[in-house]
Amino acid sequence: MDSFISKIRSLDAYPKINEDFYSRTLSGGVITLASSIIMTLLFISELRLYLHAATETKLVVDTSRGETLRINFDITFPAIPCSILSVDAMDISGEQHLDIRHDIIKKRIDVLGNVIETRKEGIGSPTIDRPLQRHGGRLEHNETYCGSCYGSEGSDDHCCNTCEDVREAYRKKGWALTNPDEIDQCKREGFLEKIKEEEGEGCNMYGFLEVNKVAGNFHFAPGKSFQQSNVHVHDLLTFQKDSYNISHKINRLTYGEYFPGVVNPLDGVTWTQETPHGMYQYFIKVVPTVYTDVSGHTIQSNQFSVTEHFKGADFGRFQSIPGVFFFYDLSPIKVTFTEQHVSFLHFLTNVCAIVGGVFTVSGILDSFIYHGQKAIKKKMELGKFS
């Protein structure tokens, strides 16, 4: 047993020096104190890096297919009433969603921005009181109401029971509704009266759109949209106004879910119209993004960049639809963010490197100072130092 212990003792790579041979100096004490402080600061810095997750970024080709794109928005129009404001979406595949109402909320606001009313639908219709039937007579007892579509019926049994039904039938035909007072349903519901009642109000519209993951656009504009000779137009004659103020504030606009670190460049952006007519355009480049946190939870979202352009009218006439347009295109490159912790072994290696590195450098510095002092002192004793 004693021989085994002796063999282990002979392997000691750190032979000890008797304290009688130690020589402690002031410079050594200062260097030891300074190196201890440096080691402590570097250790704390390394510990913070170990405790906080690091984010790794990669660029890959987006090979996903058949997905949809969710657009969340919250936009305030201080000078356009909710009754005439609509939102449409269309893409290069030919799919169109006109006058979208589902998943969208409108808030009527006054000039000070206070909410007057919140509603999910349009103007709405009052209780029917002997309205005009399709055949021209009034609704009689026990007779089912079927309002006329004024020539825009899609079939023989097509009924337009509200003003909105008539406007929708006109839209599908590509017709403009020039005078709502000539339509019994609109006159009964007080369509123009309600529009005049909201004159001077604004509208806050928020919600989301679910669109195909291809290039397209969505826009907010006054009037009912329809196709006329394969051209997208809005029926503005109904509202009998000469100009529309499309000043707006984008409270929030996101493409997909929120993830840590995302920056949406249009949040809080305000634009004020200074000319009578025009169209404001946002050209958006959407970059698909995948964010994976340290627990492995993945968020499929998007980032985007944007440029802006205002298109005015020439010679006092509309050359385009007055409104706010968002044209978006998708990048073929996907960005992936992956959160991950530094491994404990990597942390331990860095700590050892810090301690060993500082200890070695401080030892070299102390040795240089100590032997330098001894050489100078010896030369002074011999009178060779001048």
Coordinates of C-alpha atoms in Angstrom, one line a residue:
M1 CA 0.0 0.0 0.0
D2 CA 2.8 2.4 0.9
S3 CA 4.6 1.6 -2.3
F4 CA 1.4 2.4 -4.3
I5 CA 1.0 5.8 -2.5
S6 CA 4.6 6.6 -3.2
K7 CA 4.1 5.9 -6.9
I8 CA 1.1 8.2 -7.0
R9 CA 3.1 10.9 -5.2
S10 CA 5.8 10.6 -7.8
L11 CA 3.3 11.5 -10.5
D12 CA 2.5 14.9 -8.9
A13 CA 2.9 17.5 -11.7
Y14 CA 2.6 20.3 -9.2
P15 CA 5.5 20.0 -6.8
K16 CA 5.1 22.2 -3.7
I17 CA 7.7 24.8 -2.6
N18 CA 8.5 25.3 1.0
E19 CA 7.2 28.6 2.3
D20 CA 10.8 29.5 3.4
F21 CA 11.6 30.0 -0.3
Y22 CA 8.7 32.3 -1.0
S23 CA 9.4 35.9 -1.8
R24 CA 6.2 38.1 -1.7
T25 CA 6.4 41.5 -3.3
L26 CA 4.1 44.6 -3.6
S27 CA 4.0 44.3 -7.4
G28 CA 2.9 40.7 -7.1
G29 CA 0.1 41.6 -4.7
V30 CA -1.2 44.4 -7.1
I31 CA -1.0 42.0 -10.1
T32 CA -2.8 39.3 -8.1
L33 CA -5.6 41.7 -7.1
A34 CA -6.0 43.0 -10.6
S35 CA -6.0 39.6 -12.2
S36 CA -8.6 38.4 -9.7
I37 CA -10.9 41.3 -10.6
I38 CA -10.4 40.6 -14.3
M39 CA -11.2 36.9 -13.8
T40 CA -14.3 37.7 -11.9
L41 CA -15.6 40.1 -14.5
L42 CA -14.9 37.6 -17.4
F43 CA -16.6 34.8 -15.4
I44 CA -19.7 36.9 -14.9
S45 CA -19.8 37.8 -18.5
E46 CA -19.5 34.1 -19.5
L47 CA -22.1 33.1 -17.0
R48 CA -24.6 35.6 -18.5
L49 CA -24.0 34.3 -22.0
Y50 CA -24.6 30.7 -20.7
L51 CA -27.8 31.6 -18.9
H52 CA -29.3 33.5 -21.9
A53 CA -30.3 31.8 -25.0
A54 CA -28.4 32.5 -28.2
T55 CA -30.2 32.9 -31.5
E56 CA -28.9 31.3 -34.6
T57 CA -30.0 32.7 -37.9
K58 CA -30.1 30.8 -41.2
L59 CA -31.3 31.6 -44.7
V60 CA -32.9 28.7 -46.6
V61 CA -35.0 28.4 -49.8
D62 CA -38.7 28.4 -49.0
T63 CA -40.1 25.1 -50.4
S64 CA -43.5 25.3 -48.7
R65 CA -46.6 24.8 -50.9
G66 CA -50.3 25.3 -50.5
E67 CA -50.1 27.5 -47.4
T68 CA -52.1 30.6 -46.6
L69 CA -51.0 34.0 -45.4
R70 CA -52.7 35.7 -42.5
I71 CA -52.8 39.5 -42.5
N72 CA -53.7 41.2 -39.3
F73 CA -54.5 44.9 -39.5
D74 CA -55.8 47.8 -37.4
I75 CA -56.2 51.0 -39.4
T76 CA -57.9 54.3 -38.6
F77 CA -59.4 56.6 -41.2
P78 CA -60.3 59.9 -39.5
A79 CA -62.2 61.3 -42.5
I80 CA -64.0 58.3 -44.1
P81 CA -67.3 57.0 -42.5
C82 CA -67.6 53.3 -41.8
S83 CA -70.8 53.1 -44.0
I84 CA -68.9 53.8 -47.2
L85 CA -65.5 52.1 -46.4
S86 CA -64.9 48.6 -47.7
V87 CA -61.9 46.3 -47.9
D88 CA -61.1 44.0 -50.9
A89 CA -58.3 41.4 -51.4
M90 CA -57.1 39.8 -54.6
D91 CA -54.0 37.9 -55.8
I92 CA -52.3 36.9 -59.0
S93 CA -54.0 33.6 -59.1
G94 CA -57.2 35.4 -60.0
E95 CA -58.9 34.9 -56.6
Q96 CA -60.9 37.9 -55.4
H97 CA -62.6 38.7 -52.1
L98 CA -64.7 41.9 -52.5
D99 CA -66.2 43.9 -49.8
I100 CA -65.0 41.5 -47.1
R101 CA -67.1 41.5 -43.9
H102 CA -66.2 38.3 -42.0
D103 CA -63.5 38.6 -39.3
I104 CA -63.6 42.4 -39.6
I105 CA -64.8 45.0 -37.0
K106 CA -65.7 48.6 -37.7
K107 CA -65.7 51.4 -35.1
R108 CA -67.4 54.7 -35.9
I109 CA -65.3 57.5 -34.4
D110 CA -65.9 61.2 -34.1
V111 CA -63.4 64.0 -35.0
L112 CA -61.8 63.6 -31.6
G113 CA -61.2 59.9 -32.1
N114 CA -63.9 58.8 -29.6
V115 CA -65.8 55.6 -30.4
I116 CA -69.4 56.2 -31.3
E117 CA -70.4 52.7 -32.3
T118 CA -68.8 49.3 -32.9
R119 CA -70.3 47.0 -35.4
K120 CA -69.4 43.9 -37.4
E121 CA -71.8 44.3 -40.3
G122 CA -72.7 47.1 -42.6
I123 CA -75.6 49.5 -42.3
G124 CA -78.2 46.8 -41.7
S125 CA -81.9 46.8 -42.5
P126 CA -84.9 47.8 -40.3
T127 CA -88.1 45.7 -39.8
I128 CA -90.0 45.1 -43.1
D129 CA -93.3 47.0 -43.2
R130 CA -95.2 46.1 -46.3
P131 CA -92.3 46.7 -48.7
L132 CA -92.5 46.6 -52.4
Q133 CA -92.6 43.0 -53.8
R134 CA -90.7 41.8 -56.9
H135 CA -94.0 41.7 -58.9
G136 CA -94.6 45.3 -58.1
G137 CA -97.3 45.1 -55.4
R138 CA -96.9 45.4 -51.6
L139 CA -96.4 42.5 -49.2
E140 CA -99.7 41.1 -48.3
H141 CA -100.8 38.9 -45.3
N142 CA -99.1 35.5 -45.1
E143 CA -97.0 36.3 -48.2
T144 CA -93.3 35.6 -48.2
Y145 CA -91.3 38.7 -49.0
C146 CA -89.1 38.6 -52.1
G147 CA -87.8 41.9 -53.1
S148 CA -86.9 42.9 -56.7
C149 CA -83.3 43.1 -57.8
Y150 CA -84.2 45.6 -60.6
G151 CA -82.9 43.6 -63.5
S152 CA -79.8 42.2 -61.8
E153 CA -81.3 38.9 -60.7
G154 CA -79.1 35.9 -61.1
S155 CA -82.0 33.5 -61.5
D156 CA -85.8 33.5 -61.5
D157 CA -86.1 32.8 -57.8
H158 CA -83.4 35.4 -56.8
C159 CA -84.7 37.8 -54.2
C160 CA -83.1 41.1 -53.0
N161 CA -84.7 41.8 -49.6
T162 CA -82.3 44.5 -48.5
C163 CA -80.5 47.4 -50.0
E164 CA -77.2 45.5 -49.5
D165 CA -78.7 42.6 -51.5
V166 CA -79.4 44.9 -54.4
R167 CA -76.0 46.5 -54.2
E168 CA -74.4 43.0 -54.2
A169 CA -76.5 41.9 -57.2
Y170 CA -75.5 45.1 -59.0
R171 CA -71.8 44.4 -58.2
K172 CA -72.0 40.9 -59.6
K173 CA -73.5 42.3 -62.8
G174 CA -70.8 45.0 -63.0
W175 CA -73.3 47.8 -62.6
A176 CA -73.0 51.0 -60.6
L177 CA -75.9 52.0 -58.3
T178 CA -76.4 55.6 -59.4
N179 CA -79.4 56.6 -57.3
P180 CA -80.2 54.6 -54.2
D181 CA -83.5 56.5 -53.7
E182 CA -84.8 54.8 -56.8
I183 CA -84.4 51.4 -55.0
D184 CA -87.3 50.6 -52.7
Q185 CA -85.1 48.7 -50.3
C186 CA -82.6 51.5 -50.0
K187 CA -85.2 54.1 -49.6
R188 CA -87.0 52.1 -47.0
E189 CA -83.8 51.6 -45.0
G190 CA -82.8 55.3 -45.3
F191 CA -79.5 54.4 -47.0
L192 CA -78.6 57.9 -48.0
E193 CA -79.9 59.4 -44.8
K194 CA -77.6 57.1 -42.7
I195 CA -74.6 58.1 -44.9
K196 CA -75.4 61.8 -44.4
E197 CA -75.8 61.1 -40.7
E198 CA -72.3 59.8 -40.5
E199 CA -70.9 62.7 -42.5
G200 CA -67.7 64.1 -40.9
E201 CA -67.1 60.9 -38.9
G202 CA -64.1 58.5 -39.2
C203 CA -63.7 54.8 -39.0
N204 CA -61.4 52.4 -37.3
M205 CA -61.3 49.0 -39.1
Y206 CA -59.5 46.0 -37.6
G207 CA -59.4 42.3 -38.1
F208 CA -57.6 39.8 -40.3
L209 CA -57.6 38.4 -43.8
E210 CA -56.7 34.8 -44.8
V211 CA -55.3 34.9 -48.3
N212 CA -53.3 32.6 -50.6
K213 CA -49.6 32.6 -50.1
V214 CA -48.9 34.3 -53.5
A215 CA -48.4 37.9 -54.5
G216 CA -51.4 40.1 -54.3
N217 CA -52.9 43.2 -52.8
F218 CA -55.6 44.3 -50.4
H219 CA -57.0 47.8 -50.2
F220 CA -59.4 50.0 -48.3
A221 CA -61.5 52.3 -50.4
P222 CA -64.9 54.0 -50.4
G223 CA -67.7 52.5 -52.4
K224 CA -68.9 49.0 -53.5
S225 CA -66.3 47.3 -55.7
F226 CA -67.1 45.3 -58.8
Q227 CA -65.6 44.2 -62.1
Q228 CA -66.3 46.2 -65.2
S229 CA -64.7 45.0 -68.5
N230 CA -62.2 43.1 -66.4
V231 CA -61.2 46.2 -64.5
H232 CA -61.6 46.6 -60.8
V233 CA -63.6 49.7 -60.0
H234 CA -65.6 51.1 -57.0
D235 CA -69.1 52.5 -57.2
L236 CA -68.6 56.1 -55.9
L237 CA -71.7 57.6 -57.6
T238 CA -73.8 56.2 -54.8
F239 CA -72.3 58.5 -52.2
Q240 CA -72.5 61.6 -54.4
K241 CA -69.2 63.1 -53.2
D242 CA -66.6 64.9 -55.2
S243 CA -63.5 63.9 -53.1
Y244 CA -62.4 61.5 -50.4
N245 CA -59.8 62.2 -47.7
I246 CA -57.8 59.0 -47.4
S247 CA -55.7 60.2 -44.5
H248 CA -55.0 57.2 -42.3
K249 CA -53.0 55.8 -39.3
I250 CA -51.8 52.2 -39.3
N251 CA -52.0 51.2 -35.7
R252 CA -50.9 47.6 -36.5
L253 CA -50.1 45.6 -39.6
T254 CA -48.5 42.1 -39.4
Y255 CA -48.1 39.2 -41.7
G256 CA -48.6 36.2 -39.4
E257 CA -48.0 35.7 -35.7
Y258 CA -45.9 37.8 -33.4
F259 CA -42.5 36.3 -32.4
P260 CA -39.7 37.8 -30.2
G261 CA -37.6 40.4 -31.9
V262 CA -40.0 41.0 -34.8
V263 CA -40.1 44.6 -36.1
N264 CA -43.2 45.7 -38.1
P265 CA -42.1 48.9 -39.9
L266 CA -45.7 50.2 -40.5
D267 CA -46.9 50.1 -36.9
G268 CA -47.8 53.6 -35.8
V269 CA -47.3 55.2 -39.2
T270 CA -49.6 58.2 -40.0
W271 CA -50.2 59.8 -43.4
T272 CA -52.2 63.0 -44.0
Q273 CA -53.7 63.8 -47.4
E274 CA -53.0 67.3 -48.6
T275 CA -54.5 67.1 -52.1
P276 CA -58.2 66.6 -53.0
H277 CA -57.8 63.2 -54.7
G278 CA -55.3 60.4 -54.8
M279 CA -54.3 56.8 -54.0
Y280 CA -51.7 55.9 -51.4
Q281 CA -49.8 52.8 -52.1
Y282 CA -47.6 50.5 -49.9
F283 CA -45.3 48.1 -51.7
I284 CA -44.4 45.3 -49.3
K285 CA -41.8 42.5 -49.6
V286 CA -42.8 39.7 -47.3
V287 CA -40.0 37.4 -46.0
P288 CA -41.2 34.0 -44.6
T289 CA -39.8 33.5 -41.1
V290 CA -39.7 30.5 -38.8
Y291 CA -38.9 31.1 -35.1
T292 CA -38.0 28.2 -32.8
D293 CA -37.6 28.9 -29.1
V294 CA -35.4 26.9 -26.6
S295 CA -38.3 24.6 -25.7
G296 CA -38.7 23.6 -29.4
H297 CA -42.0 25.5 -30.0
T298 CA -42.1 26.7 -33.6
I299 CA -43.8 29.9 -34.9
Q300 CA -44.5 30.2 -38.6
S301 CA -44.6 33.9 -39.3
N302 CA -43.3 36.6 -41.7
Q303 CA -41.2 39.8 -41.7
F304 CA -41.5 42.5 -44.3
S305 CA -40.0 45.6 -45.7
V306 CA -42.0 48.4 -47.3
T307 CA -41.8 51.4 -49.7
E308 CA -44.5 54.0 -50.1
H309 CA -45.9 56.0 -53.0
F310 CA -48.7 58.5 -53.4
K311 CA -50.5 58.6 -56.7
G312 CA -52.4 61.9 -57.3
A313 CA -55.0 62.8 -59.9
D314 CA -54.3 64.7 -63.1
F315 CA -56.5 67.6 -64.2
G316 CA -58.8 67.2 -61.3
R317 CA -60.1 63.8 -62.3
F318 CA -59.5 60.4 -60.7
Q319 CA -57.0 58.3 -62.7
S320 CA -57.3 55.5 -60.1
I321 CA -59.5 54.4 -57.2
P322 CA -59.1 56.7 -54.1
G323 CA -58.0 54.5 -51.3
V324 CA -55.1 52.9 -49.4
F325 CA -53.5 50.0 -51.2
F326 CA -51.1 47.4 -49.9
F327 CA -49.3 45.5 -52.6
Y328 CA -47.4 42.5 -51.3
D329 CA -44.9 40.0 -52.8
L330 CA -43.2 37.1 -51.2
S331 CA -39.5 36.4 -51.0
P332 CA -38.3 32.9 -52.1
I333 CA -35.9 32.9 -49.2
K334 CA -37.0 31.9 -45.7
V335 CA -35.3 33.1 -42.5
T336 CA -35.1 30.7 -39.6
F337 CA -34.3 31.9 -36.1
T338 CA -33.4 29.1 -33.6
E339 CA -32.9 29.8 -29.9
Q340 CA -30.5 27.5 -28.1
H341 CA -28.5 27.5 -24.9
V342 CA -24.7 27.1 -24.8
S343 CA -23.8 23.6 -23.6
F344 CA -22.4 23.3 -20.0
L345 CA -19.2 21.7 -21.3
H346 CA -18.7 24.7 -23.6
F347 CA -19.3 27.0 -20.6
L348 CA -16.8 25.0 -18.5
T349 CA -14.2 25.1 -21.2
N350 CA -14.5 28.9 -21.5
V351 CA -14.3 29.3 -17.7
C352 CA -11.1 27.2 -17.6
A353 CA -9.7 29.2 -20.5
I354 CA -10.4 32.5 -18.6
V355 CA -8.9 31.3 -15.3
G356 CA -5.8 29.7 -17.0
G357 CA -5.3 32.5 -19.5
V358 CA -5.4 35.3 -16.9
F359 CA -3.3 33.3 -14.4
T360 CA -0.6 32.7 -17.0
V361 CA -0.5 36.2 -18.4
S362 CA -0.4 37.7 -14.9
G363 CA 2.4 35.3 -13.9
I364 CA 4.4 36.3 -17.0
L365 CA 3.8 40.0 -16.1
D366 CA 4.8 39.5 -12.5
S367 CA 8.0 37.6 -13.4
F368 CA 9.0 40.4 -15.9
I369 CA 8.5 43.1 -13.2
Y370 CA 10.2 41.1 -10.5
H371 CA 13.3 40.2 -12.5
G372 CA 13.4 43.7 -14.0
Q373 CA 13.5 45.2 -10.5
K374 CA 16.2 42.8 -9.4
A375 CA 18.4 43.7 -12.4
I376 CA 18.0 47.4 -11.9
K377 CA 18.7 47.1 -8.1
K378 CA 21.8 45.0 -8.8
K379 CA 23.2 47.5 -11.3
M380 CA 22.5 50.4 -8.8
E381 CA 24.5 48.5 -6.1
L382 CA 27.4 48.1 -8.5
G383 CA 27.2 51.7 -9.6
K384 CA 26.6 50.8 -13.2
F385 CA 23.1 52.4 -13.4
S386 CA 23.3 56.0 -14.5

